[in-house]
Amino acid sequence: MTVVPDDGDPIPAEQAAIVALVIDQIEPDTDITAEDVHRGLVAESSNPPSLRDVRAVLDILAMPHVGFTPGESSAAVLSRMRDMLAAAESPPPQLDYWNDQPY
């Protein structure tokens, strides 16, 4: 079970900030590696995420259901991720398979 922060956001603020930083480093039509993204973050930020965190974000962004496209805004991606997490927390109604109706 996912623990939702008190503000109701399924993605804690610190994690959302890391996701946004990584997304904002990714330019369209370029080959990227976690090391390249991390190097850019180290150069631009006084408190960059770890290489491990960058790799984790890139793994999430590569998931087909996330549908990340390089160049799209971090706000759009995070919104889509939040919607997915909210939907996962609310399972669909069970069907009465005999009558094809919700219970």
CSV table of N, CA and C in Angstrom, one decimal:
chain,number,residue,atom,x,y,z
A,1,MET,N,0.8,-1.2,0.0
A,1,MET,CA,0.0,0.0,0.0
A,1,MET,C,0.9,1.2,0.0
A,2,THR,N,0.5,2.2,-0.8
A,2,THR,CA,1.3,3.5,-0.9
A,2,THR,C,0.9,4.4,0.2
A,3,VAL,N,1.8,5.0,0.8
A,3,VAL,CA,1.5,6.0,1.8
A,3,VAL,C,1.5,7.4,1.1
A,4,VAL,N,0.3,8.0,1.2
A,4,VAL,CA,0.1,9.3,0.5
A,4,VAL,C,0.4,10.4,1.5
A,5,PRO,N,1.3,11.4,1.2
A,5,PRO,CA,1.6,12.5,2.1
A,5,PRO,C,0.3,13.2,2.5
A,6,ASP,N,0.5,14.0,3.6
A,6,ASP,CA,-0.7,14.7,4.2
A,6,ASP,C,-1.3,15.7,3.2
A,7,ASP,N,-0.6,16.2,2.2
A,7,ASP,CA,-1.1,17.1,1.3
A,7,ASP,C,-1.9,16.4,0.2
A,8,GLY,N,-2.0,15.1,0.2
A,8,GLY,CA,-2.8,14.3,-0.8
A,8,GLY,C,-2.1,14.0,-2.1
A,9,ASP,N,-0.9,14.6,-2.3
A,9,ASP,CA,-0.1,14.3,-3.5
A,9,ASP,C,0.6,12.9,-3.3
A,10,PRO,N,0.3,12.0,-4.3
A,10,PRO,CA,0.9,10.7,-4.2
A,10,PRO,C,2.4,10.7,-4.4
A,11,ILE,N,3.0,11.8,-4.9
A,11,ILE,CA,4.4,11.9,-5.1
A,11,ILE,C,4.9,12.9,-4.1
A,12,PRO,N,5.7,12.5,-3.2
A,12,PRO,CA,6.3,13.4,-2.2
A,12,PRO,C,7.1,14.6,-2.9
A,13,ALA,N,7.0,15.7,-2.3
A,13,ALA,CA,7.6,16.9,-3.0
A,13,ALA,C,9.1,16.7,-3.3
A,14,GLU,N,9.8,16.1,-2.5
A,14,GLU,CA,11.3,15.9,-2.7
A,14,GLU,C,11.4,15.0,-4.0
A,15,GLN,N,10.7,14.0,-4.1
A,15,GLN,CA,10.8,13.1,-5.2
A,15,GLN,C,10.3,13.8,-6.5
A,16,ALA,N,9.2,14.6,-6.4
A,16,ALA,CA,8.7,15.3,-7.6
A,16,ALA,C,9.8,16.3,-8.1
A,17,ALA,N,10.5,16.9,-7.1
A,17,ALA,CA,11.5,17.9,-7.5
A,17,ALA,C,12.6,17.2,-8.3
A,18,ILE,N,13.0,16.0,-7.8
A,18,ILE,CA,14.1,15.2,-8.5
A,18,ILE,C,13.6,14.8,-9.9
A,19,VAL,N,12.4,14.3,-10.0
A,19,VAL,CA,11.8,14.0,-11.3
A,19,VAL,C,11.8,15.2,-12.3
A,20,ALA,N,11.4,16.3,-11.8
A,20,ALA,CA,11.4,17.5,-12.6
A,20,ALA,C,12.8,17.9,-13.0
A,21,LEU,N,13.8,17.9,-12.1
A,21,LEU,CA,15.1,18.2,-12.5
A,21,LEU,C,15.7,17.3,-13.6
A,22,VAL,N,15.4,16.0,-13.5
A,22,VAL,CA,15.9,15.1,-14.5
A,22,VAL,C,15.2,15.3,-15.8
A,23,ILE,N,13.9,15.5,-15.8
A,23,ILE,CA,13.1,15.7,-17.0
A,23,ILE,C,13.6,17.0,-17.7
A,24,ASP,N,13.9,18.0,-17.0
A,24,ASP,CA,14.3,19.3,-17.5
A,24,ASP,C,15.7,19.2,-18.1
A,25,GLN,N,16.5,18.2,-17.8
A,25,GLN,CA,17.8,18.0,-18.4
A,25,GLN,C,17.7,17.3,-19.7
A,26,ILE,N,16.6,16.7,-20.1
A,26,ILE,CA,16.5,15.9,-21.2
A,26,ILE,C,16.1,16.7,-22.4
A,27,GLU,N,16.9,16.8,-23.4
A,27,GLU,CA,16.6,17.5,-24.6
A,27,GLU,C,16.0,16.6,-25.7
A,28,PRO,N,15.1,17.1,-26.5
A,28,PRO,CA,14.6,16.3,-27.5
A,28,PRO,C,15.6,15.9,-28.5
A,29,ASP,N,15.5,14.7,-29.1
A,29,ASP,CA,16.4,14.2,-30.2
A,29,ASP,C,17.8,14.1,-29.8
A,30,THR,N,18.1,13.8,-28.6
A,30,THR,CA,19.4,13.5,-28.1
A,30,THR,C,19.5,12.2,-27.4
A,31,ASP,N,20.6,11.5,-27.6
A,31,ASP,CA,20.8,10.3,-26.8
A,31,ASP,C,21.3,10.7,-25.4
A,32,ILE,N,20.7,10.1,-24.4
A,32,ILE,CA,21.1,10.5,-23.1
A,32,ILE,C,21.4,9.2,-22.3
A,33,THR,N,22.3,9.4,-21.3
A,33,THR,CA,22.6,8.4,-20.3
A,33,THR,C,22.4,9.0,-19.0
A,34,ALA,N,22.2,8.1,-18.0
A,34,ALA,CA,22.1,8.6,-16.6
A,34,ALA,C,23.3,9.5,-16.2
A,35,GLU,N,24.5,9.0,-16.7
A,35,GLU,CA,25.7,9.7,-16.3
A,35,GLU,C,25.7,11.1,-16.9
A,36,ASP,N,25.2,11.3,-18.2
A,36,ASP,CA,25.1,12.6,-18.8
A,36,ASP,C,24.2,13.5,-18.1
A,37,VAL,N,23.0,13.0,-17.7
A,37,VAL,CA,22.0,13.8,-17.0
A,37,VAL,C,22.6,14.2,-15.6
A,38,HIS,N,23.2,13.2,-14.9
A,38,HIS,CA,23.8,13.5,-13.6
A,38,HIS,C,24.8,14.6,-13.7
A,39,ARG,N,25.7,14.4,-14.7
A,39,ARG,CA,26.8,15.4,-14.9
A,39,ARG,C,26.2,16.8,-15.1
A,40,GLY,N,25.1,16.9,-15.9
A,40,GLY,CA,24.5,18.2,-16.1
A,40,GLY,C,23.9,18.8,-14.8
A,41,LEU,N,23.3,17.9,-14.0
A,41,LEU,CA,22.7,18.3,-12.7
A,41,LEU,C,23.8,18.8,-11.7
A,42,VAL,N,24.9,18.1,-11.7
A,42,VAL,CA,26.0,18.4,-10.8
A,42,VAL,C,26.5,19.8,-11.2
A,43,ALA,N,26.6,20.1,-12.5
A,43,ALA,CA,27.1,21.4,-12.9
A,43,ALA,C,26.1,22.5,-12.6
A,44,GLU,N,24.8,22.2,-12.6
A,44,GLU,CA,23.8,23.3,-12.5
A,44,GLU,C,23.2,23.4,-11.1
A,45,SER,N,23.4,22.5,-10.2
A,45,SER,CA,22.7,22.5,-8.9
A,45,SER,C,23.6,22.4,-7.8
A,46,SER,N,23.3,23.1,-6.7
A,46,SER,CA,24.1,23.1,-5.5
A,46,SER,C,23.8,21.8,-4.7
A,47,ASN,N,22.7,21.2,-5.0
A,47,ASN,CA,22.3,20.0,-4.3
A,47,ASN,C,21.7,19.0,-5.3
A,48,PRO,N,22.6,18.4,-6.2
A,48,PRO,CA,22.0,17.5,-7.2
A,48,PRO,C,21.6,16.2,-6.6
A,49,PRO,N,20.7,15.5,-7.3
A,49,PRO,CA,20.3,14.2,-6.9
A,49,PRO,C,21.5,13.2,-7.2
A,50,SER,N,21.4,12.1,-6.5
A,50,SER,CA,22.5,11.1,-6.8
A,50,SER,C,22.3,10.5,-8.1
A,51,LEU,N,23.4,9.8,-8.6
A,51,LEU,CA,23.3,9.1,-9.9
A,51,LEU,C,22.3,8.0,-9.7
A,52,ARG,N,22.2,7.4,-8.6
A,52,ARG,CA,21.2,6.3,-8.4
A,52,ARG,C,19.8,6.9,-8.6
A,53,ASP,N,19.5,8.1,-8.0
A,53,ASP,CA,18.2,8.7,-8.2
A,53,ASP,C,17.9,9.0,-9.6
A,54,VAL,N,18.9,9.5,-10.3
A,54,VAL,CA,18.8,9.8,-11.8
A,54,VAL,C,18.4,8.6,-12.5
A,55,ARG,N,19.1,7.5,-12.3
A,55,ARG,CA,18.8,6.2,-12.9
A,55,ARG,C,17.4,5.8,-12.7
A,56,ALA,N,17.0,5.9,-11.4
A,56,ALA,CA,15.6,5.5,-11.0
A,56,ALA,C,14.6,6.3,-11.8
A,57,VAL,N,14.8,7.6,-11.9
A,57,VAL,CA,13.8,8.5,-12.7
A,57,VAL,C,13.8,8.1,-14.1
A,58,LEU,N,15.0,7.9,-14.7
A,58,LEU,CA,15.0,7.5,-16.1
A,58,LEU,C,14.3,6.1,-16.4
A,59,ASP,N,14.5,5.2,-15.4
A,59,ASP,CA,13.8,3.9,-15.5
A,59,ASP,C,12.3,4.1,-15.5
A,60,ILE,N,11.8,5.0,-14.6
A,60,ILE,CA,10.4,5.3,-14.6
A,60,ILE,C,9.9,6.0,-15.9
A,61,LEU,N,10.7,6.9,-16.4
A,61,LEU,CA,10.3,7.6,-17.6
A,61,LEU,C,10.2,6.7,-18.8
A,62,ALA,N,11.0,5.6,-18.7
A,62,ALA,CA,11.1,4.6,-19.8
A,62,ALA,C,9.9,3.7,-19.8
A,63,MET,N,9.1,3.7,-18.8
A,63,MET,CA,7.9,2.8,-18.7
A,63,MET,C,6.9,3.2,-19.7
A,64,PRO,N,6.4,2.2,-20.5
A,64,PRO,CA,5.4,2.6,-21.6
A,64,PRO,C,4.2,3.3,-21.1
A,65,HIS,N,3.7,3.0,-19.9
A,65,HIS,CA,2.5,3.6,-19.3
A,65,HIS,C,2.7,5.1,-19.0
A,66,VAL,N,4.0,5.5,-18.7
A,66,VAL,CA,4.3,6.9,-18.4
A,66,VAL,C,4.2,7.7,-19.7
A,67,GLY,N,4.6,7.1,-20.8
A,67,GLY,CA,4.5,7.8,-22.0
A,67,GLY,C,5.3,9.1,-22.2
A,68,PHE,N,6.5,9.1,-21.5
A,68,PHE,CA,7.4,10.3,-21.6
A,68,PHE,C,7.9,10.5,-23.0
A,69,THR,N,7.9,11.7,-23.4
A,69,THR,CA,8.4,12.2,-24.7
A,69,THR,C,9.4,13.3,-24.4
A,70,PRO,N,10.7,13.1,-24.7
A,70,PRO,CA,11.7,14.1,-24.5
A,70,PRO,C,11.3,15.4,-25.0
A,71,GLY,N,11.4,16.5,-24.2
A,71,GLY,CA,11.0,17.8,-24.6
A,71,GLY,C,9.7,18.2,-24.0
A,72,GLU,N,8.9,17.3,-23.5
A,72,GLU,CA,7.6,17.7,-22.8
A,72,GLU,C,7.9,18.2,-21.4
A,73,SER,N,7.0,19.0,-20.9
A,73,SER,CA,7.3,19.7,-19.6
A,73,SER,C,7.2,18.7,-18.5
A,74,SER,N,8.0,19.0,-17.5
A,74,SER,CA,8.0,18.1,-16.3
A,74,SER,C,6.7,18.2,-15.6
A,75,ALA,N,6.0,19.3,-15.7
A,75,ALA,CA,4.7,19.4,-15.0
A,75,ALA,C,3.7,18.5,-15.7
A,76,ALA,N,3.7,18.4,-17.0
A,76,ALA,CA,2.8,17.4,-17.7
A,76,ALA,C,3.1,16.0,-17.3
A,77,VAL,N,4.4,15.6,-17.3
A,77,VAL,CA,4.7,14.3,-16.9
A,77,VAL,C,4.3,13.9,-15.5
A,78,LEU,N,4.6,14.9,-14.6
A,78,LEU,CA,4.3,14.6,-13.2
A,78,LEU,C,2.8,14.5,-13.0
A,79,SER,N,2.0,15.3,-13.7
A,79,SER,CA,0.6,15.3,-13.7
A,79,SER,C,0.1,13.9,-14.1
A,80,ARG,N,0.6,13.4,-15.2
A,80,ARG,CA,0.3,12.1,-15.7
A,80,ARG,C,0.6,11.0,-14.7
A,81,MET,N,1.8,11.1,-14.1
A,81,MET,CA,2.2,10.1,-13.1
A,81,MET,C,1.3,10.2,-11.9
A,82,ARG,N,0.9,11.4,-11.5
A,82,ARG,CA,0.0,11.5,-10.3
A,82,ARG,C,-1.4,10.8,-10.7
A,83,ASP,N,-1.9,11.1,-11.9
A,83,ASP,CA,-3.1,10.5,-12.3
A,83,ASP,C,-3.0,8.9,-12.3
A,84,MET,N,-1.9,8.4,-12.8
A,84,MET,CA,-1.7,7.0,-12.8
A,84,MET,C,-1.7,6.4,-11.4
A,85,LEU,N,-1.0,7.1,-10.5
A,85,LEU,CA,-0.9,6.6,-9.1
A,85,LEU,C,-2.3,6.7,-8.4
A,86,ALA,N,-3.1,7.7,-8.7
A,86,ALA,CA,-4.4,7.9,-8.1
A,86,ALA,C,-5.3,6.8,-8.6
A,87,ALA,N,-5.2,6.4,-9.9
A,87,ALA,CA,-6.0,5.4,-10.5
A,87,ALA,C,-5.6,4.0,-9.9
A,88,ALA,N,-4.4,3.8,-9.6
A,88,ALA,CA,-3.9,2.6,-9.0
A,88,ALA,C,-4.4,2.4,-7.6
A,89,GLU,N,-4.7,3.5,-6.9
A,89,GLU,CA,-5.2,3.4,-5.6
A,89,GLU,C,-6.7,3.2,-5.5
A,90,SER,N,-7.4,3.4,-6.7
A,90,SER,CA,-8.8,3.2,-6.8
A,90,SER,C,-9.1,2.1,-7.8
A,91,PRO,N,-9.1,0.9,-7.3
A,91,PRO,CA,-9.4,-0.3,-8.2
A,91,PRO,C,-10.7,-0.2,-8.8
A,92,PRO,N,-10.9,-0.7,-10.0
A,92,PRO,CA,-12.2,-0.7,-10.7
A,92,PRO,C,-13.2,-1.5,-9.9
A,93,PRO,N,-14.5,-1.2,-10.1
A,93,PRO,CA,-15.5,-2.0,-9.4
A,93,PRO,C,-15.5,-3.5,-9.8
A,94,GLN,N,-15.8,-4.4,-8.9
A,94,GLN,CA,-15.8,-5.8,-9.3
A,94,GLN,C,-17.1,-6.0,-10.0
A,95,LEU,N,-17.0,-6.9,-11.0
A,95,LEU,CA,-18.2,-7.2,-11.8
A,95,LEU,C,-18.8,-8.5,-11.4
A,96,ASP,N,-20.1,-8.5,-11.4
A,96,ASP,CA,-20.9,-9.8,-11.2
A,96,ASP,C,-20.8,-10.4,-12.6
A,97,TYR,N,-19.9,-11.4,-12.8
A,97,TYR,CA,-19.7,-12.0,-14.1
A,97,TYR,C,-20.9,-12.7,-14.6
A,98,TRP,N,-21.8,-13.1,-13.8
A,98,TRP,CA,-23.0,-13.8,-14.2
A,98,TRP,C,-24.0,-12.9,-14.9
A,99,ASN,N,-24.0,-11.6,-14.4
A,99,ASN,CA,-25.0,-10.6,-14.9
A,99,ASN,C,-24.3,-9.5,-15.6
A,100,ASP,N,-22.9,-9.5,-15.6
A,100,ASP,CA,-22.1,-8.4,-16.2
A,100,ASP,C,-22.5,-7.1,-15.7
A,101,GLN,N,-22.7,-7.0,-14.4
A,101,GLN,CA,-23.1,-5.8,-13.7
A,101,GLN,C,-22.1,-5.6,-12.5
A,102,PRO,N,-21.8,-4.3,-12.1
A,102,PRO,CA,-21.1,-4.1,-10.9
A,102,PRO,C,-21.8,-4.6,-9.7
A,103,TYR,N,-21.1,-5.0,-8.7
A,103,TYR,CA,-21.8,-5.5,-7.4
A,103,TYR,C,-22.4,-4.3,-6.8
